[in-house]
Coordinates of C-alpha atoms in Angstrom, one line a residue:
X196 CA -50.1 -46.6 -6.7
X197 CA -48.2 -44.1 -9.0
X198 CA -44.7 -42.5 -8.7
X199 CA -44.9 -39.1 -10.0
X200 CA -42.5 -36.0 -10.1
X201 CA -39.5 -34.7 -11.8
X202 CA -37.5 -37.9 -11.5
X203 CA -40.1 -40.3 -12.6
X204 CA -41.0 -40.9 -16.4
X205 CA -44.0 -38.9 -17.6
X206 CA -45.2 -41.9 -19.4
X207 CA -45.9 -43.8 -16.2
X208 CA -48.5 -41.1 -15.1
X209 CA -52.2 -42.1 -15.2
X210 CA -52.6 -39.2 -17.5
X211 CA -50.3 -37.8 -20.1
X212 CA -50.3 -34.2 -18.9
X213 CA -47.5 -31.7 -18.1
X214 CA -48.7 -31.8 -14.4
X215 CA -48.8 -34.8 -12.3
X216 CA -52.5 -35.8 -12.1
X217 CA -54.2 -38.6 -10.1
X218 CA -57.8 -39.7 -10.8
X219 CA -59.9 -40.1 -7.7
X220 CA -63.7 -41.1 -7.5
X221 CA -65.5 -39.6 -4.4
X222 CA -69.2 -40.6 -4.2
X223 CA -71.4 -37.8 -3.2
X224 CA -72.1 -37.5 0.5
X225 CA -69.0 -39.6 1.4
X226 CA -65.8 -38.4 3.1
X227 CA -62.4 -39.7 2.0
X228 CA -58.9 -39.4 3.3
X229 CA -56.3 -39.0 0.5
X230 CA -52.6 -39.9 1.5
X231 CA -49.6 -39.0 -0.6
X232 CA -46.0 -39.4 0.3
X233 CA -43.2 -37.3 -1.3
X234 CA -39.4 -36.7 -1.2
X235 CA -37.4 -33.9 -2.5
X236 CA -33.8 -32.8 -2.5
X237 CA -35.0 -29.2 -2.7
X238 CA -37.2 -27.1 -0.2
X239 CA -40.5 -29.0 -0.5
X240 CA -43.4 -27.1 -2.0
X241 CA -46.6 -28.7 -1.4
X242 CA -49.8 -27.4 -3.0
X243 CA -52.4 -30.1 -3.4
X244 CA -55.5 -29.3 -5.2
X245 CA -58.8 -31.1 -5.6
X246 CA -60.7 -30.5 -8.8
X247 CA -63.8 -31.9 -10.5
X248 CA -63.3 -33.0 -14.1
X249 CA -65.1 -29.9 -15.6
X250 CA -63.4 -27.5 -13.3
X251 CA -59.9 -28.8 -14.1
X252 CA -60.6 -28.8 -17.9
X253 CA -61.8 -25.2 -17.9
X254 CA -58.7 -24.2 -15.8
X255 CA -56.2 -26.1 -17.9
X256 CA -57.6 -24.6 -21.0
X257 CA -57.2 -21.1 -19.8
X258 CA -53.9 -21.6 -18.3
X259 CA -52.5 -23.3 -21.4
X260 CA -53.7 -20.5 -23.7
X261 CA -51.9 -17.9 -21.4
X262 CA -48.7 -20.0 -21.4
X263 CA -48.7 -20.4 -25.3
X264 CA -49.4 -16.6 -25.6
X265 CA -46.3 -16.0 -23.4
X266 CA -44.1 -18.3 -25.5
X267 CA -45.4 -16.5 -28.7
X268 CA -44.6 -13.1 -27.4
X269 CA -41.0 -14.3 -26.3
X270 CA -40.5 -15.7 -29.8
X271 CA -41.5 -12.5 -31.5
X272 CA -39.2 -10.4 -29.2
X273 CA -36.3 -12.7 -30.0
X274 CA -36.8 -12.4 -33.7
X275 CA -37.2 -8.6 -33.5
X276 CA -34.0 -8.1 -31.5
X277 CA -32.2 -10.5 -33.9
X278 CA -33.2 -8.3 -36.8
X279 CA -32.1 -5.2 -34.8
X280 CA -28.8 -6.8 -34.3
X281 CA -28.3 -7.5 -38.0
X282 CA -29.4 -3.9 -38.8
X283 CA -27.1 -2.1 -36.3
X284 CA -24.5 -4.7 -35.5
X285 CA -24.7 -4.0 -31.7
X286 CA -24.0 -7.2 -29.7
X287 CA -26.1 -6.0 -26.9
X288 CA -29.2 -7.0 -28.9
X289 CA -27.6 -10.5 -29.8
X290 CA -27.0 -11.0 -25.9
X291 CA -30.7 -10.0 -25.3
X292 CA -31.8 -12.7 -27.9
X293 CA -29.8 -15.3 -25.8
X294 CA -31.5 -14.1 -22.6
X295 CA -35.0 -14.4 -24.3
X296 CA -34.3 -17.8 -25.8
X297 CA -32.7 -19.3 -22.6
X298 CA -35.5 -17.9 -20.4
X299 CA -38.1 -19.5 -22.8
X300 CA -36.3 -22.8 -22.9
X301 CA -36.2 -22.7 -19.0
X302 CA -39.9 -22.0 -18.8
X303 CA -40.9 -24.5 -21.6
X304 CA -38.6 -27.4 -20.6
X305 CA -38.2 -27.1 -16.8
X306 CA -40.7 -24.8 -15.2
X307 CA -44.0 -25.5 -17.1
X308 CA -43.3 -29.2 -18.1
X309 CA -44.0 -28.8 -21.8
X310 CA -40.5 -30.0 -22.7
X311 CA -41.0 -33.6 -21.2
X312 CA -44.5 -33.7 -22.7
X313 CA -43.7 -32.5 -26.3
X314 CA -39.9 -33.0 -26.9
X315 CA -38.7 -36.1 -25.1
X316 CA -39.3 -37.9 -21.8
X317 CA -36.1 -38.1 -19.9
X318 CA -36.4 -37.8 -16.1
X319 CA -33.0 -36.4 -15.2
X320 CA -32.5 -34.3 -18.5
X321 CA -35.0 -31.6 -17.5
X322 CA -34.9 -32.2 -13.7
X323 CA -31.1 -31.9 -13.4
X324 CA -28.9 -31.3 -16.5
X325 CA -31.5 -29.1 -18.3
X326 CA -32.3 -27.0 -15.3
X327 CA -28.5 -26.3 -14.5
X328 CA -27.4 -25.7 -18.2
X329 CA -30.4 -23.4 -19.1
X330 CA -30.5 -21.6 -15.9
X331 CA -26.7 -20.9 -16.1
X332 CA -27.1 -19.7 -19.6
X333 CA -30.0 -17.4 -18.6
X334 CA -28.0 -15.9 -15.6
X335 CA -24.8 -15.3 -17.8
X336 CA -26.9 -13.6 -20.6
X337 CA -28.5 -11.4 -17.9
X338 CA -25.3 -10.3 -16.5
X339 CA -23.6 -9.5 -19.9
X340 CA -26.7 -7.7 -21.1
X341 CA -27.0 -5.5 -17.9
X342 CA -23.2 -4.8 -18.1
X343 CA -23.3 -3.8 -21.8
X344 CA -26.7 -2.0 -21.7
X345 CA -25.8 0.1 -18.7
X346 CA -22.2 0.8 -20.1
X347 CA -21.0 -0.2 -16.7
X348 CA -17.3 -0.5 -17.7
X349 CA -17.3 3.1 -18.6
X350 CA -19.5 4.5 -15.8
X351 CA -18.7 2.2 -13.0
X352 CA -15.8 -0.2 -13.5
X353 CA -16.2 -1.7 -10.0
X354 CA -19.8 -2.7 -10.7
X355 CA -18.6 -4.2 -14.0
X356 CA -15.9 -6.2 -12.3
X357 CA -18.4 -7.4 -9.7
X358 CA -20.6 -8.5 -12.5
X359 CA -17.8 -10.5 -14.2
X360 CA -17.2 -12.2 -10.9
X361 CA -20.9 -13.0 -10.7
X362 CA -21.1 -14.3 -14.2
X363 CA -17.9 -16.6 -13.8
X364 CA -19.3 -17.9 -10.6
X365 CA -22.6 -19.0 -12.5
X366 CA -20.3 -20.7 -15.1
X367 CA -18.3 -22.5 -12.4
X368 CA -21.3 -23.8 -10.6
X369 CA -23.1 -24.8 -13.8
X370 CA -20.1 -26.7 -15.0
X371 CA -19.6 -28.4 -11.6
X372 CA -23.3 -29.6 -11.7
X373 CA -22.7 -30.8 -15.4
X374 CA -19.7 -32.8 -14.3
X375 CA -21.4 -34.4 -11.4
X376 CA -24.4 -35.3 -13.4
X377 CA -22.0 -36.9 -16.0
X378 CA -20.3 -38.8 -13.1
X379 CA -23.8 -39.9 -12.0
X380 CA -24.8 -41.1 -15.4
X381 CA -21.7 -43.1 -15.7
X382 CA -22.2 -44.8 -12.3
X383 CA -19.2 -43.2 -10.6
X384 CA -21.3 -41.0 -8.4
X385 CA -24.9 -41.4 -7.3
X386 CA -27.1 -38.4 -8.3
X387 CA -29.3 -36.7 -5.8
X388 CA -32.4 -38.1 -7.6
X389 CA -31.2 -41.6 -7.1
X390 CA -30.4 -41.0 -3.4
X391 CA -34.0 -39.8 -2.6
X392 CA -36.1 -41.3 -5.3
X393 CA -38.8 -39.5 -7.3
X394 CA -39.1 -35.8 -6.7
X395 CA -41.5 -33.1 -7.5
X396 CA -44.7 -31.4 -6.3
X397 CA -47.5 -33.1 -4.9
X398 CA -49.9 -34.1 -7.7
X399 CA -53.2 -32.4 -8.4
X400 CA -56.2 -34.7 -7.9
X401 CA -59.2 -34.7 -10.0
X402 CA -62.2 -36.8 -10.5

């Protein structure tokens, strides 16, 4: 029996992988019923998949190559725009660098699971605090970049004010989540993960 998901330590998985994997042996010609129980504080997304060992290794190799290619492109874009900022001193490029880096951190640490695999294994950091902080930074950088790039304050002041309201709303919500998470860590307030137990998608099964 294994407990998998965002709120469970990655070191407790049967395989040290960014996705939750469960080994299953099914003899040829036999039928097996596989049962899994899951709980989530979000809208549950269940996508169980059954792979053979060779099929999974081939898929994982191709998927990992595409993901690392994506990260490489994002880093190159961030460096390029940082150089442009140094050259022309336009803060729009600097905001765009922040958007690229925050999006990359979100994908690496939260969405793709590489953060817990390569940086540090902390169940609630990437599942709750990291998700809120990085996503808030991404949305703030997106709003500021759009406002500056489209020159909304000159051409459409009302749109600029609406963008400012949205940006501050993201800051307030992100700060509120951070405060609640701090209270949960201090034991003054139970976290959502502690209320429902381990969360996350149904694991992939291979054997």
